[in-house]
Amino acid sequence: IDRIREKEQLAYSPTVSSTPGTEYPELGLVATVSSTAPDKVEALIKSIGEMYDDFAKSGPTSEELETAKKQMANTFDEQIREPGYWTSILATLDYRGRTLESVVEAPAAYQAFTADQIRGAFAKYHTPARTFRLDVTPEAGAKSDTPAAPAGAK
């Protein structure tokens, strides 16, 4: 957000997600998704690529790691209180080769990760052969099906 939105003003709310390759190990996905003006697409994609390259070289800062650990602790704390979480865990426990102990120990495992471990894992998979991009832009002169906001609307 600091670089993409504040410094470079390429997009307002880029998001990054990580989907582990649970069913197909080593085929997880780290993705950045954002909307932007059509004339900023190339600059946005270039900036994201540079950020990924930098992360593969340097990993998270200590502040980023601390924030992520706090967020994960909060996520685990909220999830374990929900029956739906336990239903999904129990439904795939044997299929994924997990144990109840590994589920209970997961919060502590996340807290034990180091910046170098995260950098190393990211760098292992962030390679040109494993990178792809998908950008969707309107054709020149295309009209939107979405009605324009009334004059003066915010």
JSON list of C-alpha atoms in Angstrom, two decimals:
[
{"chain": "A", "resi": 1, "resn": "ILE", "atom": "CA", "xyz": [0.00, 0.00, 0.00]},
{"chain": "A", "resi": 2, "resn": "ASP", "atom": "CA", "xyz": [2.83, 2.38, 0.88]},
{"chain": "A", "resi": 3, "resn": "ARG", "atom": "CA", "xyz": [4.58, 1.97, -2.47]},
{"chain": "A", "resi": 4, "resn": "ILE", "atom": "CA", "xyz": [1.71, 1.22, -4.87]},
{"chain": "A", "resi": 5, "resn": "ARG", "atom": "CA", "xyz": [-0.88, 3.62, -3.48]},
{"chain": "A", "resi": 6, "resn": "GLU", "atom": "CA", "xyz": [1.01, 6.31, -1.60]},
{"chain": "A", "resi": 7, "resn": "LYS", "atom": "CA", "xyz": [4.32, 6.72, -3.44]},
{"chain": "A", "resi": 8, "resn": "GLU", "atom": "CA", "xyz": [3.57, 5.65, -7.01]},
{"chain": "A", "resi": 9, "resn": "GLN", "atom": "CA", "xyz": [-0.20, 6.28, -7.00]},
{"chain": "A", "resi": 10, "resn": "LEU", "atom": "CA", "xyz": [-0.82, 3.31, -9.30]},
{"chain": "A", "resi": 11, "resn": "ALA", "atom": "CA", "xyz": [-3.78, 1.77, -7.48]},
{"chain": "A", "resi": 12, "resn": "TYR", "atom": "CA", "xyz": [-5.85, 2.48, -4.39]},
{"chain": "A", "resi": 13, "resn": "SER", "atom": "CA", "xyz": [-6.19, -0.92, -2.75]},
{"chain": "A", "resi": 14, "resn": "PRO", "atom": "CA", "xyz": [-3.89, -3.67, -4.00]},
{"chain": "A", "resi": 15, "resn": "THR", "atom": "CA", "xyz": [-4.22, -6.96, -2.12]},
{"chain": "A", "resi": 16, "resn": "VAL", "atom": "CA", "xyz": [-1.83, -9.87, -1.78]},
{"chain": "A", "resi": 17, "resn": "SER", "atom": "CA", "xyz": [-2.93, -13.38, -0.98]},
{"chain": "A", "resi": 18, "resn": "SER", "atom": "CA", "xyz": [-1.19, -16.67, -0.44]},
{"chain": "A", "resi": 19, "resn": "THR", "atom": "CA", "xyz": [-2.84, -19.98, -1.24]},
{"chain": "A", "resi": 20, "resn": "PRO", "atom": "CA", "xyz": [-0.71, -22.96, -0.24]},
{"chain": "A", "resi": 21, "resn": "GLY", "atom": "CA", "xyz": [-0.41, -25.95, -2.55]},
{"chain": "A", "resi": 22, "resn": "THR", "atom": "CA", "xyz": [-2.18, -28.27, -0.13]},
{"chain": "A", "resi": 23, "resn": "GLU", "atom": "CA", "xyz": [-3.52, -30.82, -2.59]},
{"chain": "A", "resi": 24, "resn": "TYR", "atom": "CA", "xyz": [-0.64, -30.31, -5.03]},
{"chain": "A", "resi": 25, "resn": "PRO", "atom": "CA", "xyz": [2.53, -29.55, -3.06]},
{"chain": "A", "resi": 26, "resn": "GLU", "atom": "CA", "xyz": [4.76, -26.86, -4.59]},
{"chain": "A", "resi": 27, "resn": "LEU", "atom": "CA", "xyz": [1.86, -25.54, -6.66]},
{"chain": "A", "resi": 28, "resn": "GLY", "atom": "CA", "xyz": [0.65, -22.84, -4.31]},
{"chain": "A", "resi": 29, "resn": "LEU", "atom": "CA", "xyz": [-0.01, -19.28, -5.37]},
{"chain": "A", "resi": 30, "resn": "VAL", "atom": "CA", "xyz": [1.04, -15.87, -4.15]},
{"chain": "A", "resi": 31, "resn": "ALA", "atom": "CA", "xyz": [-1.01, -13.29, -6.01]},
{"chain": "A", "resi": 32, "resn": "THR", "atom": "CA", "xyz": [-1.41, -9.56, -6.08]},
{"chain": "A", "resi": 33, "resn": "VAL", "atom": "CA", "xyz": [-4.77, -8.31, -7.29]},
{"chain": "A", "resi": 34, "resn": "SER", "atom": "CA", "xyz": [-5.66, -4.72, -7.98]},
{"chain": "A", "resi": 35, "resn": "SER", "atom": "CA", "xyz": [-7.73, -2.50, -10.17]},
{"chain": "A", "resi": 36, "resn": "THR", "atom": "CA", "xyz": [-6.16, 0.51, -11.81]},
{"chain": "A", "resi": 37, "resn": "ALA", "atom": "CA", "xyz": [-6.59, 2.86, -14.73]},
{"chain": "A", "resi": 38, "resn": "PRO", "atom": "CA", "xyz": [-5.84, 1.22, -18.10]},
{"chain": "A", "resi": 39, "resn": "ASP", "atom": "CA", "xyz": [-2.91, 3.57, -18.71]},
{"chain": "A", "resi": 40, "resn": "LYS", "atom": "CA", "xyz": [-1.29, 2.48, -15.42]},
{"chain": "A", "resi": 41, "resn": "VAL", "atom": "CA", "xyz": [-1.44, -1.30, -15.94]},
{"chain": "A", "resi": 42, "resn": "GLU", "atom": "CA", "xyz": [2.12, -1.75, -17.22]},
{"chain": "A", "resi": 43, "resn": "ALA", "atom": "CA", "xyz": [3.61, 0.46, -14.50]},
{"chain": "A", "resi": 44, "resn": "LEU", "atom": "CA", "xyz": [1.62, -1.37, -11.82]},
{"chain": "A", "resi": 45, "resn": "ILE", "atom": "CA", "xyz": [2.70, -4.80, -13.04]},
{"chain": "A", "resi": 46, "resn": "LYS", "atom": "CA", "xyz": [6.34, -3.64, -13.25]},
{"chain": "A", "resi": 47, "resn": "SER", "atom": "CA", "xyz": [6.21, -2.25, -9.70]},
{"chain": "A", "resi": 48, "resn": "ILE", "atom": "CA", "xyz": [4.66, -5.44, -8.32]},
{"chain": "A", "resi": 49, "resn": "GLY", "atom": "CA", "xyz": [7.34, -7.50, -10.08]},
{"chain": "A", "resi": 50, "resn": "GLU", "atom": "CA", "xyz": [10.07, -5.35, -8.53]},
{"chain": "A", "resi": 51, "resn": "MET", "atom": "CA", "xyz": [8.51, -5.75, -5.09]},
{"chain": "A", "resi": 52, "resn": "TYR", "atom": "CA", "xyz": [8.37, -9.55, -5.51]},
{"chain": "A", "resi": 53, "resn": "ASP", "atom": "CA", "xyz": [12.02, -9.57, -6.66]},
{"chain": "A", "resi": 54, "resn": "ASP", "atom": "CA", "xyz": [13.04, -7.47, -3.65]},
{"chain": "A", "resi": 55, "resn": "PHE", "atom": "CA", "xyz": [11.11, -9.74, -1.28]},
{"chain": "A", "resi": 56, "resn": "ALA", "atom": "CA", "xyz": [12.83, -12.81, -2.75]},
{"chain": "A", "resi": 57, "resn": "LYS", "atom": "CA", "xyz": [16.21, -11.16, -2.07]},
{"chain": "A", "resi": 58, "resn": "SER", "atom": "CA", "xyz": [15.56, -9.50, 1.29]},
{"chain": "A", "resi": 59, "resn": "GLY", "atom": "CA", "xyz": [12.46, -11.06, 2.82]},
{"chain": "A", "resi": 60, "resn": "PRO", "atom": "CA", "xyz": [10.17, -9.25, 5.21]},
{"chain": "A", "resi": 61, "resn": "THR", "atom": "CA", "xyz": [11.39, -6.49, 7.48]},
{"chain": "A", "resi": 62, "resn": "SER", "atom": "CA", "xyz": [11.21, -7.14, 11.20]},
{"chain": "A", "resi": 63, "resn": "GLU", "atom": "CA", "xyz": [8.20, -4.80, 11.38]},
{"chain": "A", "resi": 64, "resn": "GLU", "atom": "CA", "xyz": [6.41, -6.66, 8.56]},
{"chain": "A", "resi": 65, "resn": "LEU", "atom": "CA", "xyz": [7.14, -10.01, 10.20]},
{"chain": "A", "resi": 66, "resn": "GLU", "atom": "CA", "xyz": [5.85, -8.81, 13.56]},
{"chain": "A", "resi": 67, "resn": "THR", "atom": "CA", "xyz": [2.66, -7.47, 11.95]},
{"chain": "A", "resi": 68, "resn": "ALA", "atom": "CA", "xyz": [2.10, -10.74, 10.08]},
{"chain": "A", "resi": 69, "resn": "LYS", "atom": "CA", "xyz": [2.62, -12.77, 13.24]},
{"chain": "A", "resi": 70, "resn": "LYS", "atom": "CA", "xyz": [0.09, -10.65, 15.12]},
{"chain": "A", "resi": 71, "resn": "GLN", "atom": "CA", "xyz": [-2.42, -10.99, 12.29]},
{"chain": "A", "resi": 72, "resn": "MET", "atom": "CA", "xyz": [-1.97, -14.77, 12.16]},
{"chain": "A", "resi": 73, "resn": "ALA", "atom": "CA", "xyz": [-2.34, -15.06, 15.94]},
{"chain": "A", "resi": 74, "resn": "ASN", "atom": "CA", "xyz": [-5.59, -13.10, 15.71]},
{"chain": "A", "resi": 75, "resn": "THR", "atom": "CA", "xyz": [-6.82, -15.22, 12.79]},
{"chain": "A", "resi": 76, "resn": "PHE", "atom": "CA", "xyz": [-6.13, -18.46, 14.65]},
{"chain": "A", "resi": 77, "resn": "ASP", "atom": "CA", "xyz": [-7.78, -17.09, 17.79]},
{"chain": "A", "resi": 78, "resn": "GLU", "atom": "CA", "xyz": [-10.94, -16.22, 15.83]},
{"chain": "A", "resi": 79, "resn": "GLN", "atom": "CA", "xyz": [-11.02, -19.43, 13.78]},
{"chain": "A", "resi": 80, "resn": "ILE", "atom": "CA", "xyz": [-10.76, -21.89, 16.64]},
{"chain": "A", "resi": 81, "resn": "ARG", "atom": "CA", "xyz": [-13.95, -20.45, 18.12]},
{"chain": "A", "resi": 82, "resn": "GLU", "atom": "CA", "xyz": [-15.98, -21.23, 14.99]},
{"chain": "A", "resi": 83, "resn": "PRO", "atom": "CA", "xyz": [-17.61, -24.61, 14.40]},
{"chain": "A", "resi": 84, "resn": "GLY", "atom": "CA", "xyz": [-17.13, -24.22, 10.64]},
{"chain": "A", "resi": 85, "resn": "TYR", "atom": "CA", "xyz": [-13.37, -24.14, 11.10]},
{"chain": "A", "resi": 86, "resn": "TRP", "atom": "CA", "xyz": [-13.39, -27.44, 12.95]},
{"chain": "A", "resi": 87, "resn": "THR", "atom": "CA", "xyz": [-15.78, -28.97, 10.43]},
{"chain": "A", "resi": 88, "resn": "SER", "atom": "CA", "xyz": [-13.39, -28.13, 7.58]},
{"chain": "A", "resi": 89, "resn": "ILE", "atom": "CA", "xyz": [-10.39, -29.44, 9.55]},
{"chain": "A", "resi": 90, "resn": "LEU", "atom": "CA", "xyz": [-12.09, -32.70, 10.49]},
{"chain": "A", "resi": 91, "resn": "ALA", "atom": "CA", "xyz": [-13.45, -33.20, 6.98]},
{"chain": "A", "resi": 92, "resn": "THR", "atom": "CA", "xyz": [-9.95, -33.29, 5.47]},
{"chain": "A", "resi": 93, "resn": "LEU", "atom": "CA", "xyz": [-7.80, -34.41, 8.39]},
{"chain": "A", "resi": 94, "resn": "ASP", "atom": "CA", "xyz": [-6.97, -37.88, 7.05]},
{"chain": "A", "resi": 95, "resn": "TYR", "atom": "CA", "xyz": [-6.98, -36.76, 3.41]},
{"chain": "A", "resi": 96, "resn": "ARG", "atom": "CA", "xyz": [-4.26, -34.19, 4.08]},
{"chain": "A", "resi": 97, "resn": "GLY", "atom": "CA", "xyz": [-2.31, -36.38, 6.48]},
{"chain": "A", "resi": 98, "resn": "ARG", "atom": "CA", "xyz": [-2.77, -34.06, 9.44]},
{"chain": "A", "resi": 99, "resn": "THR", "atom": "CA", "xyz": [-3.30, -34.78, 13.09]},
{"chain": "A", "resi": 100, "resn": "LEU", "atom": "CA", "xyz": [-5.27, -32.86, 15.68]},
{"chain": "A", "resi": 101, "resn": "GLU", "atom": "CA", "xyz": [-1.95, -32.15, 17.40]},
{"chain": "A", "resi": 102, "resn": "SER", "atom": "CA", "xyz": [-0.60, -30.44, 14.25]},
{"chain": "A", "resi": 103, "resn": "VAL", "atom": "CA", "xyz": [-3.74, -28.29, 14.08]},
{"chain": "A", "resi": 104, "resn": "VAL", "atom": "CA", "xyz": [-3.40, -27.27, 17.73]},
{"chain": "A", "resi": 105, "resn": "GLU", "atom": "CA", "xyz": [0.34, -26.61, 17.31]},
{"chain": "A", "resi": 106, "resn": "ALA", "atom": "CA", "xyz": [-0.07, -24.51, 14.14]},
{"chain": "A", "resi": 107, "resn": "PRO", "atom": "CA", "xyz": [-0.36, -21.12, 15.91]},
{"chain": "A", "resi": 108, "resn": "ALA", "atom": "CA", "xyz": [2.99, -21.65, 17.68]},
{"chain": "A", "resi": 109, "resn": "ALA", "atom": "CA", "xyz": [4.58, -22.85, 14.44]},
{"chain": "A", "resi": 110, "resn": "TYR", "atom": "CA", "xyz": [3.59, -19.62, 12.70]},
{"chain": "A", "resi": 111, "resn": "GLN", "atom": "CA", "xyz": [5.06, -17.57, 15.55]},
{"chain": "A", "resi": 112, "resn": "ALA", "atom": "CA", "xyz": [8.36, -19.45, 15.20]},
{"chain": "A", "resi": 113, "resn": "PHE", "atom": "CA", "xyz": [8.95, -18.56, 11.53]},
{"chain": "A", "resi": 114, "resn": "THR", "atom": "CA", "xyz": [11.95, -16.33, 10.90]},
{"chain": "A", "resi": 115, "resn": "ALA", "atom": "CA", "xyz": [12.32, -13.66, 8.25]},
{"chain": "A", "resi": 116, "resn": "ASP", "atom": "CA", "xyz": [15.01, -15.74, 6.55]},
{"chain": "A", "resi": 117, "resn": "GLN", "atom": "CA", "xyz": [12.78, -18.83, 6.41]},
{"chain": "A", "resi": 118, "resn": "ILE", "atom": "CA", "xyz": [10.03, -16.81, 4.76]},
{"chain": "A", "resi": 119, "resn": "ARG", "atom": "CA", "xyz": [12.47, -15.18, 2.34]},
{"chain": "A", "resi": 120, "resn": "GLY", "atom": "CA", "xyz": [13.96, -18.57, 1.45]},
{"chain": "A", "resi": 121, "resn": "ALA", "atom": "CA", "xyz": [10.59, -20.18, 0.78]},
{"chain": "A", "resi": 122, "resn": "PHE", "atom": "CA", "xyz": [9.46, -17.24, -1.34]},
{"chain": "A", "resi": 123, "resn": "ALA", "atom": "CA", "xyz": [12.73, -17.12, -3.29]},
{"chain": "A", "resi": 124, "resn": "LYS", "atom": "CA", "xyz": [12.56, -20.87, -3.98]},
{"chain": "A", "resi": 125, "resn": "TYR", "atom": "CA", "xyz": [9.32, -20.47, -5.89]},
{"chain": "A", "resi": 126, "resn": "HIS", "atom": "CA", "xyz": [9.59, -16.92, -7.23]},
{"chain": "A", "resi": 127, "resn": "THR", "atom": "CA", "xyz": [11.26, -17.74, -10.53]},
{"chain": "A", "resi": 128, "resn": "PRO", "atom": "CA", "xyz": [10.48, -16.69, -14.11]},
{"chain": "A", "resi": 129, "resn": "ALA", "atom": "CA", "xyz": [9.26, -20.21, -14.94]},
{"chain": "A", "resi": 130, "resn": "ARG", "atom": "CA", "xyz": [6.70, -20.05, -12.11]},
{"chain": "A", "resi": 131, "resn": "THR", "atom": "CA", "xyz": [5.52, -16.50, -12.74]},
{"chain": "A", "resi": 132, "resn": "PHE", "atom": "CA", "xyz": [2.54, -15.46, -14.79]},
{"chain": "A", "resi": 133, "resn": "ARG", "atom": "CA", "xyz": [0.41, -12.40, -15.18]},
{"chain": "A", "resi": 134, "resn": "LEU", "atom": "CA", "xyz": [-3.19, -11.84, -16.07]},
{"chain": "A", "resi": 135, "resn": "ASP", "atom": "CA", "xyz": [-4.38, -8.38, -16.85]},
{"chain": "A", "resi": 136, "resn": "VAL", "atom": "CA", "xyz": [-7.86, -7.52, -18.01]},
{"chain": "A", "resi": 137, "resn": "THR", "atom": "CA", "xyz": [-8.30, -4.19, -19.72]},
{"chain": "A", "resi": 138, "resn": "PRO", "atom": "CA", "xyz": [-11.17, -2.77, -21.73]},
{"chain": "A", "resi": 139, "resn": "GLU", "atom": "CA", "xyz": [-10.82, -2.41, -25.47]},
{"chain": "A", "resi": 140, "resn": "ALA", "atom": "CA", "xyz": [-10.12, 1.14, -26.62]},
{"chain": "A", "resi": 141, "resn": "GLY", "atom": "CA", "xyz": [-13.45, 2.94, -26.86]},
{"chain": "A", "resi": 142, "resn": "ALA", "atom": "CA", "xyz": [-15.37, 0.19, -25.04]},
{"chain": "A", "resi": 143, "resn": "LYS", "atom": "CA", "xyz": [-18.34, 1.38, -23.04]},
{"chain": "A", "resi": 144, "resn": "SER", "atom": "CA", "xyz": [-19.10, 0.13, -19.55]},
{"chain": "A", "resi": 145, "resn": "ASP", "atom": "CA", "xyz": [-22.40, -1.57, -18.74]},
{"chain": "A", "resi": 146, "resn": "THR", "atom": "CA", "xyz": [-22.24, 0.12, -15.35]},
{"chain": "A", "resi": 147, "resn": "PRO", "atom": "CA", "xyz": [-24.25, 3.34, -15.30]},
{"chain": "A", "resi": 148, "resn": "ALA", "atom": "CA", "xyz": [-22.34, 6.46, -14.45]},
{"chain": "A", "resi": 149, "resn": "ALA", "atom": "CA", "xyz": [-22.91, 8.01, -11.05]},
{"chain": "A", "resi": 150, "resn": "PRO", "atom": "CA", "xyz": [-25.21, 11.04, -11.04]},
{"chain": "A", "resi": 151, "resn": "ALA", "atom": "CA", "xyz": [-23.48, 14.40, -11.22]},
{"chain": "A", "resi": 152, "resn": "GLY", "atom": "CA", "xyz": [-22.30, 15.46, -7.78]},
{"chain": "A", "resi": 153, "resn": "ALA", "atom": "CA", "xyz": [-22.42, 11.91, -6.36]},
{"chain": "A", "resi": 154, "resn": "LYS", "atom": "CA", "xyz": [-19.52, 10.69, -4.29]}
]
